[in-house]
Each structure stands twice: as structure tokens, then as C-alpha cells.
Tab-separated table of N, CA and C and ligand atoms in Angstrom:
chain	number	residue	atom	x	y	z
A	1	MET	N	129.689	93.235	-82.968
A	1	MET	CA	129.207	92.176	-82.067
A	1	MET	C	128.606	91.034	-82.883
A	2	GLN	N	128.929	89.798	-82.463
A	2	GLN	CA	128.380	88.619	-83.128
A	2	GLN	C	126.877	88.525	-82.879
A	3	GLU	N	126.073	88.465	-83.955
A	3	GLU	CA	124.620	88.393	-83.774
A	3	GLU	C	124.215	86.984	-83.350
A	4	GLN	N	123.250	86.895	-82.405
A	4	GLN	CA	122.722	85.593	-82.027
A	4	GLN	C	121.484	85.341	-82.881
A	5	PRO	N	121.339	84.128	-83.442
A	5	PRO	CA	120.172	83.869	-84.268
A	5	PRO	C	118.897	83.932	-83.433
A	6	ASN	N	117.856	84.516	-84.000
A	6	ASN	CA	116.533	84.572	-83.375
A	6	ASN	C	116.486	85.274	-82.018
A	7	ARG	N	117.461	86.119	-81.740
A	7	ARG	CA	117.347	86.864	-80.484
A	7	ARG	C	116.229	87.890	-80.604
A	8	ARG	N	115.757	88.372	-79.452
A	8	ARG	CA	114.640	89.305	-79.467
A	8	ARG	C	115.105	90.703	-79.868
A	9	LEU	N	114.221	91.414	-80.549
A	9	LEU	CA	114.505	92.796	-80.943
A	9	LEU	C	114.591	93.664	-79.689
A	10	ARG	N	115.637	94.479	-79.601
A	10	ARG	CA	115.818	95.350	-78.428
A	10	ARG	C	115.511	96.796	-78.810
A	11	VAL	N	114.631	97.395	-78.047
A	11	VAL	CA	114.151	98.749	-78.376
A	11	VAL	C	114.383	99.677	-77.188
A	12	LEU	N	114.967	100.840	-77.464
A	12	LEU	CA	115.094	101.882	-76.437
A	12	LEU	C	114.043	102.948	-76.722
A	13	LEU	N	113.181	103.227	-75.746
A	13	LEU	CA	112.200	104.300	-75.886
A	13	LEU	C	112.637	105.464	-75.004
A	14	ALA	N	112.457	106.689	-75.514
A	14	ALA	CA	112.922	107.846	-74.747
A	14	ALA	C	112.063	109.075	-74.996
A	15	LYS	N	112.125	109.982	-74.046
A	15	LYS	CA	111.493	111.298	-74.153
A	15	LYS	C	112.592	112.343	-73.998
A	16	LEU	N	112.617	113.317	-74.899
A	16	LEU	CA	113.671	114.322	-74.884
A	16	LEU	C	113.170	115.641	-74.286
A	17	GLY	N	114.050	116.333	-73.622
A	17	GLY	CA	113.751	117.686	-73.148
A	17	GLY	C	112.684	117.723	-72.071
A	18	MET	N	111.870	118.798	-72.084
A	18	MET	CA	110.899	119.031	-71.013
A	18	MET	C	109.545	118.397	-71.292
A	19	ASP	N	109.449	117.621	-72.334
A	19	ASP	CA	108.186	116.981	-72.729
A	19	ASP	C	107.786	115.914	-71.699
A	20	THR	N	106.641	116.138	-71.037
A	20	THR	CA	106.211	115.162	-70.014
A	20	THR	C	104.953	114.398	-70.424
A	21	HIS	N	104.607	114.409	-71.707
A	21	HIS	CA	103.464	113.602	-72.177
A	21	HIS	C	103.904	112.136	-72.191
A	22	THR	N	103.265	111.312	-71.365
A	22	THR	CA	103.757	109.947	-71.173
A	22	THR	C	102.824	108.851	-71.716
A	23	VAL	N	101.612	109.239	-72.122
A	23	VAL	CA	100.621	108.210	-72.475
A	23	VAL	C	101.072	107.415	-73.711
A	24	GLY	N	101.453	108.134	-74.760
A	24	GLY	CA	101.834	107.458	-76.009
A	24	GLY	C	103.011	106.516	-75.822
A	25	VAL	N	104.053	106.985	-75.159
A	25	VAL	CA	105.252	106.147	-75.004
A	25	VAL	C	104.938	104.929	-74.135
A	26	THR	N	104.024	105.093	-73.164
A	26	THR	CA	103.638	103.964	-72.314
A	26	THR	C	102.896	102.910	-73.140
A	27	ILE	N	101.979	103.378	-73.974
A	27	ILE	CA	101.211	102.450	-74.826
A	27	ILE	C	102.147	101.716	-75.793
A	28	ILE	N	103.068	102.453	-76.377
A	28	ILE	CA	104.001	101.820	-77.330
A	28	ILE	C	104.860	100.778	-76.608
A	29	GLY	N	105.330	101.130	-75.419
A	29	GLY	CA	106.139	100.184	-74.644
A	29	GLY	C	105.384	98.886	-74.375
A	30	HIS	N	104.112	99.021	-73.950
A	30	HIS	CA	103.300	97.817	-73.687
A	30	HIS	C	103.123	96.993	-74.965
A	31	ALA	N	102.800	97.669	-76.062
A	31	ALA	CA	102.517	96.954	-77.323
A	31	ALA	C	103.756	96.178	-77.791
A	32	LEU	N	104.922	96.813	-77.676
A	32	LEU	CA	106.144	96.145	-78.154
A	32	LEU	C	106.515	94.973	-77.235
A	33	ARG	N	106.331	95.157	-75.933
A	33	ARG	CA	106.618	94.041	-75.002
A	33	ARG	C	105.664	92.877	-75.262
A	34	GLU	N	104.387	93.201	-75.459
A	34	GLU	CA	103.412	92.138	-75.731
A	34	GLU	C	103.758	91.385	-77.007
A	35	ALA	N	104.405	92.079	-77.940
A	35	ALA	CA	104.803	91.435	-79.196
A	35	ALA	C	106.120	90.672	-79.038
A	36	GLY	N	106.656	90.632	-77.815
A	36	GLY	CA	107.849	89.817	-77.551
A	36	GLY	C	109.160	90.560	-77.659
A	37	MET	N	109.095	91.896	-77.804
A	37	MET	CA	110.341	92.660	-77.925
A	37	MET	C	110.850	93.061	-76.536
A	38	GLU	N	112.166	93.303	-76.458
A	38	GLU	CA	112.748	93.795	-75.208
A	38	GLU	C	112.683	95.305	-75.256
A	39	VAL	N	112.090	95.920	-74.246
A	39	VAL	CA	111.920	97.379	-74.259
A	39	VAL	C	112.592	97.992	-73.035
A	40	ILE	N	113.385	99.017	-73.294
A	40	ILE	CA	114.029	99.775	-72.223
A	40	ILE	C	113.492	101.201	-72.332
A	41	PHE	N	113.038	101.774	-71.235
A	41	PHE	CA	112.577	103.163	-71.260
A	41	PHE	C	113.541	104.014	-70.444
A	42	THR	N	114.048	105.076	-71.068
A	42	THR	CA	115.053	105.905	-70.396
A	42	THR	C	114.446	106.775	-69.309
A	43	GLY	N	113.122	106.984	-69.367
A	43	GLY	CA	112.513	107.973	-68.488
A	43	GLY	C	112.466	109.334	-69.173
A	44	LEU	N	112.060	110.348	-68.397
A	44	LEU	CA	111.822	111.681	-68.952
A	44	LEU	C	113.098	112.527	-68.919
A	45	LYS	N	112.981	113.695	-69.578
A	45	LYS	CA	114.005	114.761	-69.500
A	45	LYS	C	115.394	114.301	-69.933
A	46	GLN	N	115.440	113.587	-71.028
A	46	GLN	CA	116.719	113.132	-71.570
A	46	GLN	C	117.250	114.142	-72.591
A	47	THR	N	118.556	114.171	-72.755
A	47	THR	CA	119.172	114.950	-73.833
A	47	THR	C	119.515	113.979	-74.974
A	48	PRO	N	119.727	114.512	-76.192
A	48	PRO	CA	120.173	113.625	-77.270
A	48	PRO	C	121.459	112.881	-76.897
A	49	GLU	N	122.344	113.549	-76.167
A	49	GLU	CA	123.601	112.904	-75.748
A	49	GLU	C	123.324	111.703	-74.845
A	50	MET	N	122.381	111.879	-73.912
A	50	MET	CA	122.058	110.783	-72.980
A	50	MET	C	121.425	109.612	-73.723
A	51	VAL	N	120.555	109.917	-74.669
A	51	VAL	CA	119.865	108.836	-75.397
A	51	VAL	C	120.855	108.088	-76.298
A	52	ALA	N	121.722	108.837	-76.979
A	52	ALA	CA	122.711	108.175	-77.845
A	52	ALA	C	123.612	107.271	-76.998
A	53	ALA	N	124.058	107.778	-75.852
A	53	ALA	CA	124.937	106.974	-74.984
A	53	ALA	C	124.214	105.718	-74.496
A	54	ALA	N	122.949	105.864	-74.101
A	54	ALA	CA	122.184	104.698	-73.618
A	54	ALA	C	121.983	103.685	-74.739
A	55	ALA	N	121.723	104.176	-75.944
A	55	ALA	CA	121.485	103.269	-77.083
A	55	ALA	C	122.730	102.436	-77.383
A	56	ILE	N	123.896	103.093	-77.311
A	56	ILE	CA	125.150	102.373	-77.581
A	56	ILE	C	125.434	101.394	-76.437
A	57	GLN	N	125.297	101.888	-75.215
A	57	GLN	CA	125.614	101.052	-74.046
A	57	GLN	C	124.694	99.829	-73.964
A	58	GLU	N	123.422	100.029	-74.252
A	58	GLU	CA	122.450	98.925	-74.148
A	58	GLU	C	122.424	98.067	-75.407
A	59	ASP	N	123.162	98.493	-76.434
A	59	ASP	CA	123.269	97.735	-77.685
A	59	ASP	C	121.884	97.413	-78.264
A	60	VAL	N	121.022	98.445	-78.329
A	60	VAL	CA	119.673	98.236	-78.860
A	60	VAL	C	119.701	98.249	-80.393
A	61	ASP	N	118.641	97.711	-80.975
A	61	ASP	CA	118.491	97.711	-82.431
A	61	ASP	C	117.699	98.927	-82.896
A	62	VAL	N	116.801	99.385	-82.024
A	62	VAL	CA	115.863	100.450	-82.396
A	62	VAL	C	115.863	101.517	-81.312
A	63	VAL	N	115.848	102.780	-81.746
A	63	VAL	CA	115.672	103.901	-80.811
A	63	VAL	C	114.364	104.584	-81.181
A	64	GLY	N	113.439	104.658	-80.223
A	64	GLY	CA	112.135	105.266	-80.489
A	64	GLY	C	111.919	106.476	-79.604
A	65	ILE	N	111.686	107.619	-80.232
A	65	ILE	CA	111.486	108.868	-79.489
A	65	ILE	C	110.026	109.279	-79.578
A	66	SER	N	109.452	109.571	-78.416
A	66	SER	CA	108.087	110.079	-78.365
A	66	SER	C	108.155	111.570	-78.074
A	67	THR	N	107.589	112.385	-78.978
A	67	THR	CA	107.743	113.829	-78.842
A	67	THR	C	106.418	114.558	-79.091
A	68	LEU	N	105.918	115.240	-78.045
A	68	LEU	CA	104.631	115.944	-78.179
A	68	LEU	C	104.731	117.422	-77.836
A	69	SER	N	105.872	117.896	-77.423
A	69	SER	CA	105.968	119.295	-76.989
A	69	SER	C	106.979	120.086	-77.806
A	70	ALA	N	106.997	119.835	-79.114
A	70	ALA	CA	107.905	120.538	-80.035
A	70	ALA	C	109.377	120.243	-79.702
A	71	GLY	N	110.306	120.934	-80.372
A	71	GLY	CA	111.728	120.671	-80.157
A	71	GLY	C	112.262	119.563	-81.051
A	72	HIS	N	111.343	118.862	-81.750
A	72	HIS	CA	111.792	117.693	-82.528
A	72	HIS	C	112.661	118.063	-83.722
A	73	THR	N	112.486	119.284	-84.286
A	73	THR	CA	113.308	119.632	-85.461
A	73	THR	C	114.759	119.915	-85.051
A	74	ARG	N	114.969	120.145	-83.768
A	74	ARG	CA	116.331	120.387	-83.280
A	74	ARG	C	116.919	119.099	-82.677
A	75	ASN	N	116.153	118.475	-81.768
A	75	ASN	CA	116.784	117.381	-81.020
A	75	ASN	C	116.829	116.036	-81.767
A	76	LEU	N	115.889	115.800	-82.695
A	76	LEU	CA	115.963	114.516	-83.427
A	76	LEU	C	117.129	114.486	-84.423
A	77	PRO	N	117.351	115.566	-85.229
A	77	PRO	CA	118.552	115.544	-86.089
A	77	PRO	C	119.843	115.407	-85.273
A	78	LYS	N	119.871	116.063	-84.108
A	78	LYS	CA	121.069	115.958	-83.273
A	78	LYS	C	121.270	114.519	-82.797
A	79	LEU	N	120.200	113.883	-82.374
A	79	LEU	CA	120.298	112.486	-81.933
A	79	LEU	C	120.765	111.584	-83.085
A	80	ALA	N	120.196	111.789	-84.271
A	80	ALA	CA	120.596	110.967	-85.431
A	80	ALA	C	122.092	111.138	-85.710
A	81	ARG	N	122.570	112.393	-85.619
A	81	ARG	CA	123.994	112.651	-85.877
A	81	ARG	C	124.865	111.993	-84.808
A	82	LEU	N	124.475	112.117	-83.557
A	82	LEU	CA	125.262	111.516	-82.471
A	82	LEU	C	125.326	109.994	-82.617
A	83	LEU	N	124.205	109.391	-82.987
A	83	LEU	CA	124.204	107.929	-83.164
A	83	LEU	C	125.192	107.540	-84.259
A	84	ARG	N	125.152	108.272	-85.381
A	84	ARG	CA	126.087	107.958	-86.480
A	84	ARG	C	127.530	108.123	-86.005
A	85	GLU	N	127.807	109.236	-85.314
A	85	GLU	CA	129.182	109.525	-84.879
A	85	GLU	C	129.702	108.488	-83.878
A	86	GLN	N	128.771	107.874	-83.135
A	86	GLN	CA	129.198	106.945	-82.078
A	86	GLN	C	129.070	105.484	-82.507
A	87	GLY	N	128.936	105.270	-83.815
A	87	GLY	CA	128.909	103.896	-84.317
A	87	GLY	C	127.541	103.242	-84.268
A	88	GLY	N	126.496	104.046	-84.058
A	88	GLY	CA	125.145	103.495	-83.988
A	88	GLY	C	124.304	103.842	-85.201
A	89	GLY	N	124.966	104.076	-86.318
A	89	GLY	CA	124.246	104.478	-87.534
A	89	GLY	C	123.363	103.387	-88.110
A	90	ASP	N	123.577	102.140	-87.668
A	90	ASP	CA	122.743	101.038	-88.173
A	90	ASP	C	121.472	100.853	-87.357
A	91	LYS	N	121.318	101.616	-86.291
A	91	LYS	CA	120.100	101.477	-85.481
A	91	LYS	C	118.937	102.159	-86.187
A	92	LEU	N	117.755	101.567	-86.040
A	92	LEU	CA	116.554	102.153	-86.638
A	92	LEU	C	116.062	103.258	-85.703
A	93	LEU	N	115.930	104.468	-86.249
A	93	LEU	CA	115.461	105.604	-85.439
A	93	LEU	C	114.016	105.918	-85.806
A	94	LEU	N	113.131	105.760	-84.812
A	94	LEU	CA	111.699	106.013	-85.009
A	94	LEU	C	111.271	107.208	-84.178
A	95	ALA	N	110.249	107.904	-84.653
A	95	ALA	CA	109.681	108.980	-83.842
A	95	ALA	C	108.173	108.894	-83.896
A	96	GLY	N	107.536	109.328	-82.800
A	96	GLY	CA	106.083	109.361	-82.776
A	96	GLY	C	105.606	110.521	-81.935
A	97	GLY	N	104.339	110.872	-82.089
A	97	GLY	CA	103.767	111.943	-81.284
A	97	GLY	C	103.177	113.051	-82.138
A	98	VAL	N	103.330	114.297	-81.669
A	98	VAL	CA	102.795	115.454	-82.396
A	98	VAL	C	103.923	116.012	-83.261
A	99	ILE	N	103.942	115.600	-84.516
A	99	ILE	CA	105.001	115.992	-85.461
A	99	ILE	C	104.302	116.465	-86.726
A	100	PRO	N	104.197	117.791	-86.908
A	100	PRO	CA	103.469	118.292	-88.083
A	100	PRO	C	104.033	117.734	-89.391
A	101	GLN	N	103.125	117.528	-90.332
A	101	GLN	CA	103.492	116.989	-91.653
A	101	GLN	C	104.652	117.765	-92.279
A	102	GLU	N	104.626	119.100	-92.135
A	102	GLU	CA	105.658	119.920	-92.803
A	102	GLU	C	107.048	119.721	-92.194
A	103	ASP	N	107.126	119.194	-90.983
A	103	ASP	CA	108.447	118.948	-90.372
A	103	ASP	C	109.021	117.587	-90.769
A	104	GLN	N	108.186	116.712	-91.316
A	104	GLN	CA	108.618	115.324	-91.494
A	104	GLN	C	109.734	115.142	-92.532
A	105	PRO	N	109.702	115.876	-93.685
A	105	PRO	CA	110.811	115.696	-94.639
A	105	PRO	C	112.170	116.053	-94.036
A	106	LEU	N	112.205	117.115	-93.239
A	106	LEU	CA	113.472	117.519	-92.605
A	106	LEU	C	113.979	116.397	-91.684
A	107	LEU	N	113.068	115.825	-90.915
A	107	LEU	CA	113.473	114.771	-89.977
A	107	LEU	C	113.942	113.529	-90.724
A	108	GLN	N	113.221	113.191	-91.802
A	108	GLN	CA	113.606	111.992	-92.547
A	108	GLN	C	114.952	112.195	-93.244
A	109	ALA	N	115.181	113.416	-93.749
A	109	ALA	CA	116.479	113.699	-94.378
A	109	ALA	C	117.601	113.649	-93.349
A	110	ALA	N	117.276	113.963	-92.098
A	110	ALA	CA	118.302	113.966	-91.041
A	110	ALA	C	118.587	112.572	-90.505
A	111	GLY	N	117.748	111.585	-90.854
A	111	GLY	CA	118.055	110.218	-90.406
A	111	GLY	C	116.974	109.546	-89.580
A	112	VAL	N	115.801	110.187	-89.442
A	112	VAL	CA	114.686	109.516	-88.764
A	112	VAL	C	114.027	108.611	-89.813
A	113	HIS	N	114.008	107.299	-89.527
A	113	HIS	CA	113.579	106.363	-90.565
A	113	HIS	C	112.082	106.339	-90.766
A	114	LYS	N	111.313	106.499	-89.675
A	114	LYS	CA	109.860	106.375	-89.796
A	114	LYS	C	109.196	107.181	-88.688
A	115	ILE	N	108.056	107.800	-89.034
A	115	ILE	CA	107.343	108.657	-88.084
A	115	ILE	C	105.901	108.162	-87.961
A	116	PHE	N	105.442	107.993	-86.710
A	116	PHE	CA	104.058	107.574	-86.451
A	116	PHE	C	103.389	108.655	-85.615
A	117	THR	N	102.347	109.270	-86.131
A	117	THR	CA	101.731	110.373	-85.401
A	117	THR	C	100.424	109.925	-84.736
A	118	MET	N	99.727	110.900	-84.138
A	118	MET	CA	98.508	110.644	-83.364
A	118	MET	C	97.550	109.703	-84.099
A	119	GLY	N	97.043	108.719	-83.378
A	119	GLY	CA	96.098	107.782	-83.975
A	119	GLY	C	96.753	106.594	-84.646
A	120	ALA	N	98.079	106.566	-84.676
A	120	ALA	CA	98.762	105.413	-85.292
A	120	ALA	C	98.334	104.135	-84.563
A	121	ASP	N	98.079	103.099	-85.325
A	121	ASP	CA	97.640	101.817	-84.754
A	121	ASP	C	98.888	101.066	-84.266
A	122	THR	N	98.870	100.651	-83.005
A	122	THR	CA	100.055	99.958	-82.468
A	122	THR	C	100.352	98.666	-83.253
A	123	ARG	N	99.311	98.047	-83.828
A	123	ARG	CA	99.564	96.826	-84.624
A	123	ARG	C	100.400	97.149	-85.856
A	124	ASP	N	100.180	98.342	-86.450
A	124	ASP	CA	100.989	98.742	-87.610
A	124	ASP	C	102.440	98.981	-87.197
A	125	ILE	N	102.624	99.548	-85.994
A	125	ILE	CA	103.989	99.816	-85.508
A	125	ILE	C	104.716	98.491	-85.254
A	126	VAL	N	104.019	97.563	-84.592
A	126	VAL	CA	104.613	96.239	-84.338
A	126	VAL	C	104.958	95.555	-85.662
A	127	GLN	N	104.023	95.607	-86.604
A	127	GLN	CA	104.253	94.951	-87.903
A	127	GLN	C	105.452	95.565	-88.636
A	128	TYR	N	105.547	96.903	-88.588
A	128	TYR	CA	106.669	97.593	-89.231
A	128	TYR	C	107.995	97.109	-88.636
A	129	LEU	N	108.046	97.030	-87.294
A	129	LEU	CA	109.284	96.610	-86.629
A	129	LEU	C	109.606	95.143	-86.908
A	130	GLU	N	108.580	94.307	-86.885
A	130	GLU	CA	108.823	92.874	-87.143
A	130	GLU	C	109.367	92.669	-88.560
A	131	GLN	N	108.809	93.414	-89.501
A	131	GLN	CA	109.277	93.281	-90.892
A	131	GLN	C	110.712	93.787	-91.036
A	132	TRP	N	110.996	94.950	-90.422
A	132	TRP	CA	112.358	95.507	-90.485
A	132	TRP	C	113.351	94.524	-89.878
A	133	TRP	N	112.976	93.924	-88.743
A	133	TRP	CA	113.859	93.002	-88.017
A	133	TRP	C	114.094	91.736	-88.844
A	134	ALA	N	113.031	91.217	-89.455
A	134	ALA	CA	113.171	89.999	-90.264
A	134	ALA	C	114.100	90.266	-91.455
A	135	GLU	N	113.924	91.435	-92.091
A	135	GLU	CA	114.789	91.762	-93.242
A	135	GLU	C	116.230	91.958	-92.796
A	136	LYS	N	116.439	92.573	-91.638
A	136	LYS	CA	117.805	92.819	-91.150
A	136	LYS	C	118.479	91.481	-90.828
A	137	GLN	N	117.756	90.613	-90.156
A	137	GLN	CA	118.351	89.319	-89.803
A	137	GLN	C	118.656	88.492	-91.054
A	138	ALA	N	117.739	88.571	-92.055
A	138	ALA	CA	117.972	87.825	-93.300
A	138	ALA	C	119.206	88.364	-94.010
A	139	SER	N	119.385	89.694	-94.036
A	139	SER	CA	120.535	90.240	-94.759
A	139	SER	C	121.829	89.937	-94.012
A	140	GLU	N	121.785	89.872	-92.668
A	140	GLU	CA	122.991	89.535	-91.897
A	140	GLU	C	123.363	88.061	-92.045
A	141	ALA	N	122.339	87.220	-92.247
A	141	ALA	CA	122.601	85.778	-92.386
A	141	ALA	C	123.147	85.450	-93.774
A	142	ALA	N	122.855	86.335	-94.758
A	142	ALA	CA	123.228	86.050	-96.160
A	142	ALA	C	124.734	86.173	-96.375
B	201	B12	C1	96.969	114.487	-72.393
B	201	B12	C2	97.696	115.761	-72.802
B	201	B12	C3	98.413	116.437	-71.836
B	201	B12	C4	98.582	115.916	-70.391
B	201	B12	C5	99.710	114.858	-70.412
B	201	B12	C6	99.530	113.798	-69.328
B	201	B12	C7	100.543	112.699	-69.465
B	201	B12	N1	101.061	112.241	-68.347
B	201	B12	O1	100.901	112.262	-70.531
B	201	B12	C8	98.957	117.236	-69.646
B	201	B12	C9	97.682	117.908	-69.167
B	201	B12	C10	99.919	117.091	-68.465
B	201	B12	C11	99.534	118.075	-70.784
B	201	B12	C12	100.410	119.123	-70.597
B	201	B12	C13	100.827	119.960	-71.620
B	201	B12	N2	100.433	119.919	-72.904
B	201	B12	CO1	99.445	118.463	-73.658
B	201	B12	N3	98.283	117.331	-74.504
B	201	B12	C14	97.633	116.239	-74.152
B	201	B12	C15	96.761	115.713	-75.319
B	201	B12	C16	95.337	116.193	-75.076
B	201	B12	C17	96.731	114.211	-75.528
B	201	B12	C18	98.113	113.540	-75.589
B	201	B12	C19	97.936	112.053	-75.448
B	201	B12	O2	98.143	111.493	-74.370
B	201	B12	N4	97.462	111.408	-76.522
B	201	B12	C20	97.173	109.954	-76.523
B	201	B12	C21	98.423	109.178	-76.977
B	201	B12	C22	98.088	107.687	-77.057
B	201	B12	O3	98.727	109.625	-78.276
B	201	B12	P1	100.219	109.989	-78.741
B	201	B12	O4	101.080	110.388	-77.612
B	201	B12	O5	100.111	110.897	-79.901
B	201	B12	O6	100.804	108.566	-79.210
B	201	B12	C23	100.392	107.914	-80.374
B	201	B12	C24	101.203	108.288	-81.635
B	201	B12	O7	101.623	109.620	-81.649
B	201	B12	C25	102.332	107.303	-81.621
B	201	B12	N5	103.518	107.549	-80.789
B	201	B12	C26	103.720	108.389	-79.742
B	201	B12	N6	104.953	108.260	-79.271
B	201	B12	C27	105.578	107.305	-80.006
B	201	B12	C28	106.867	106.779	-79.940
B	201	B12	C29	107.241	105.809	-80.860
B	201	B12	C30	108.628	105.227	-80.775
B	201	B12	C31	106.342	105.379	-81.837
B	201	B12	C32	106.767	104.339	-82.804
B	201	B12	C33	105.053	105.887	-81.912
B	201	B12	C34	104.677	106.844	-80.983
B	201	B12	O8	101.716	106.132	-81.163
B	201	B12	C35	100.705	106.440	-80.194
B	201	B12	C36	99.533	105.528	-80.483
B	201	B12	O9	98.823	105.965	-81.597
B	201	B12	C37	97.438	116.414	-76.553
B	201	B12	C38	96.541	116.666	-77.741
B	201	B12	C39	96.752	115.655	-78.831
B	201	B12	N7	95.781	115.595	-79.666
B	201	B12	O10	97.781	114.980	-78.917
B	201	B12	C40	97.945	117.708	-75.907
B	201	B12	C41	99.198	118.414	-76.509
B	201	B12	C42	100.250	117.384	-76.878
B	201	B12	N8	99.678	119.215	-75.389
B	201	B12	C43	100.087	120.360	-75.774
B	201	B12	C44	100.596	121.364	-74.904
B	201	B12	C45	100.880	122.711	-75.517
B	201	B12	C46	100.800	121.090	-73.546
B	201	B12	C47	101.356	122.061	-72.498
B	201	B12	C48	102.527	122.923	-72.966
B	201	B12	C49	100.183	122.891	-71.985
B	201	B12	C50	100.575	123.987	-70.980
B	201	B12	N9	100.508	125.211	-71.463
B	201	B12	O11	100.960	123.681	-69.881
B	201	B12	C51	101.786	121.089	-71.374
B	201	B12	C52	103.224	120.621	-71.618
B	201	B12	C53	103.716	119.663	-70.600
B	201	B12	C54	105.140	119.256	-70.932
B	201	B12	N10	106.108	119.769	-70.200
B	201	B12	O12	105.364	118.484	-71.836
B	201	B12	C55	99.998	120.542	-77.278
B	201	B12	C56	101.370	120.424	-77.959
B	201	B12	C57	101.488	121.398	-79.113
B	201	B12	C58	102.723	121.200	-79.961
B	201	B12	N11	103.493	120.146	-79.831
B	201	B12	O13	102.970	122.017	-80.795
B	201	B12	C59	98.957	119.490	-77.664
B	201	B12	C60	99.123	118.913	-79.072
B	201	B12	C61	97.546	120.122	-77.510
B	201	B12	C62	97.314	121.196	-78.550
B	201	B12	N12	96.560	120.892	-79.594
B	201	B12	O14	97.779	122.288	-78.461
B	201	B12	N13	99.097	117.628	-71.965
């Protein structure tokens, strides 16, 4: 797809499986919208297949998963693989929530680019995304 200069960053936020903790994902959604990003929330009880399909269909730049009820070592690698298989390997995959330190190397090796856990400052998350977006747009323009 032809990139439009200075278009807004598009972010898909999702919750996988039976995890119904909604506070973190709601706060992140507000923070990203306030920072001028376009945010789509899939709602609860999604499968990796549903999230990958939505990410491709909505042509988002970033997929952000909020996970507080375990299952992340299974469903995040699966989502990363599905995105790659469906042509979405260039999307930034973020995760946040209750993700023990010992699980993080496995997730990062599987394709999760960045993990923000409890207490993460939303300003740091916004700054991380703005920097990633600026670098991506600069490299596409070059
Ligand atoms: C509130 C709460 C609940 C509420 C949820 C209400 C709601 N609508 O959200 C209720 C009471 C319903 C609940 C239920 C349960 N809970 Co509960 N809950 C919590 C609690 C106390 C706080 C969670 C919270 O809202 N934090 C505040 C938000 C702002 O923080 P956050 O989500 O972590 O988000 C921040 C970062 O993580 C990050 N982030 C989060 N998501 C994302 C996404 C992206 C893209 C990015 C970039 C960043 C990001 O940014 C946010 C800002 O800093 C935690 C304890 C804890 N310390 O986390 C337990 C906790 C998550 N719950 C737990 C459990 C076990 C349960 C139950 C299974 C209990 C039971 N036996 O029924 C059920 C499961 C329900 C389900 N099906 O999912 C465990 C999970 C253990 C685990 N994962 O191994 C925890 C950790 C408590 C514990 N210490 O045991 N819970």
C-alpha cells in the first residue's frame, strides 16, 4: 500500500482468550488517542486468528496485546507467527500487563518487539511509539 505522508499511526488493541482485565487496555487506549493516534479495540475474548485477521483488514501499524491472566507464552508467539504468515510481519507487536520477567526472552524471540508491565508510564509508551513511527516513516521516505 502507498504510504500517505504524515498520516496518523494506527494501533489495534486486543485482549486474548478469557482474560477480562480491562483497566490497563482502557488506559492505554485513552493515552494513545490523546497523543493523536488512531486506536481500534477488538474487544474481549479474541483468538490469535481473529486478532491477526483484524490487524490485516484494518491495515494497522501496531498491534498491542494486553494480557493479565496468563496464556501469553502460547498465544503471543502464535499471533506473531500468524501476522508474519499473513503479510503483517512489518507491524510492531507490543504486549503489556502481567508478564513475568522469565517469560519475556521467549516472547521477544518469538517476535514481540516490546513489553510494558505493571506500572509502566503511559508517557513512555507514547514516546516509544512516536519514535518508532518517526523512524519508520523516515526509512520509508529514504
Ligand atoms: C483489578 C483486578 C481484577 C478485576 C478486573 C476488573 C477489570 N474490569 O479490569 C477482577 C476482580 C474482575 C479480576 C479478576 C480476576 N483476576 Co485479577 N487482578 C486485578 C489487579 C488487582 C489489578 C489489575 C489492574 O487493573 N491493574 C491496573 C492497570 C492500569 O495495570 P495493567 O493492566 O498492568 O496495565 C499497565 C501495564 O501493564 C501496561 N499495559 C497493560 N496492557 C497493555 C497493553 C499495551 C499494548 C501496552 C503497550 C501496555 C499495557 O500499561 C498499563 C499502565 O501502566 C491485578 C493485580 C496486579 N497487580 O496487576 C489482579 C491479577 C491480574 N488478577 C489475577 C487473577 C488470578 C484473577 C482471577 C483469575 C481471579 C479469580 N480467581 O477469579 C480473575 C480472572 C478474570 C479473567 N477471566 O480474566 C492475577 C493474575 C495472575 C497471573 N497472570 O498469573 C493478578 C496478577 C493478581 C495476583 N497477584 O494474583 N481481577
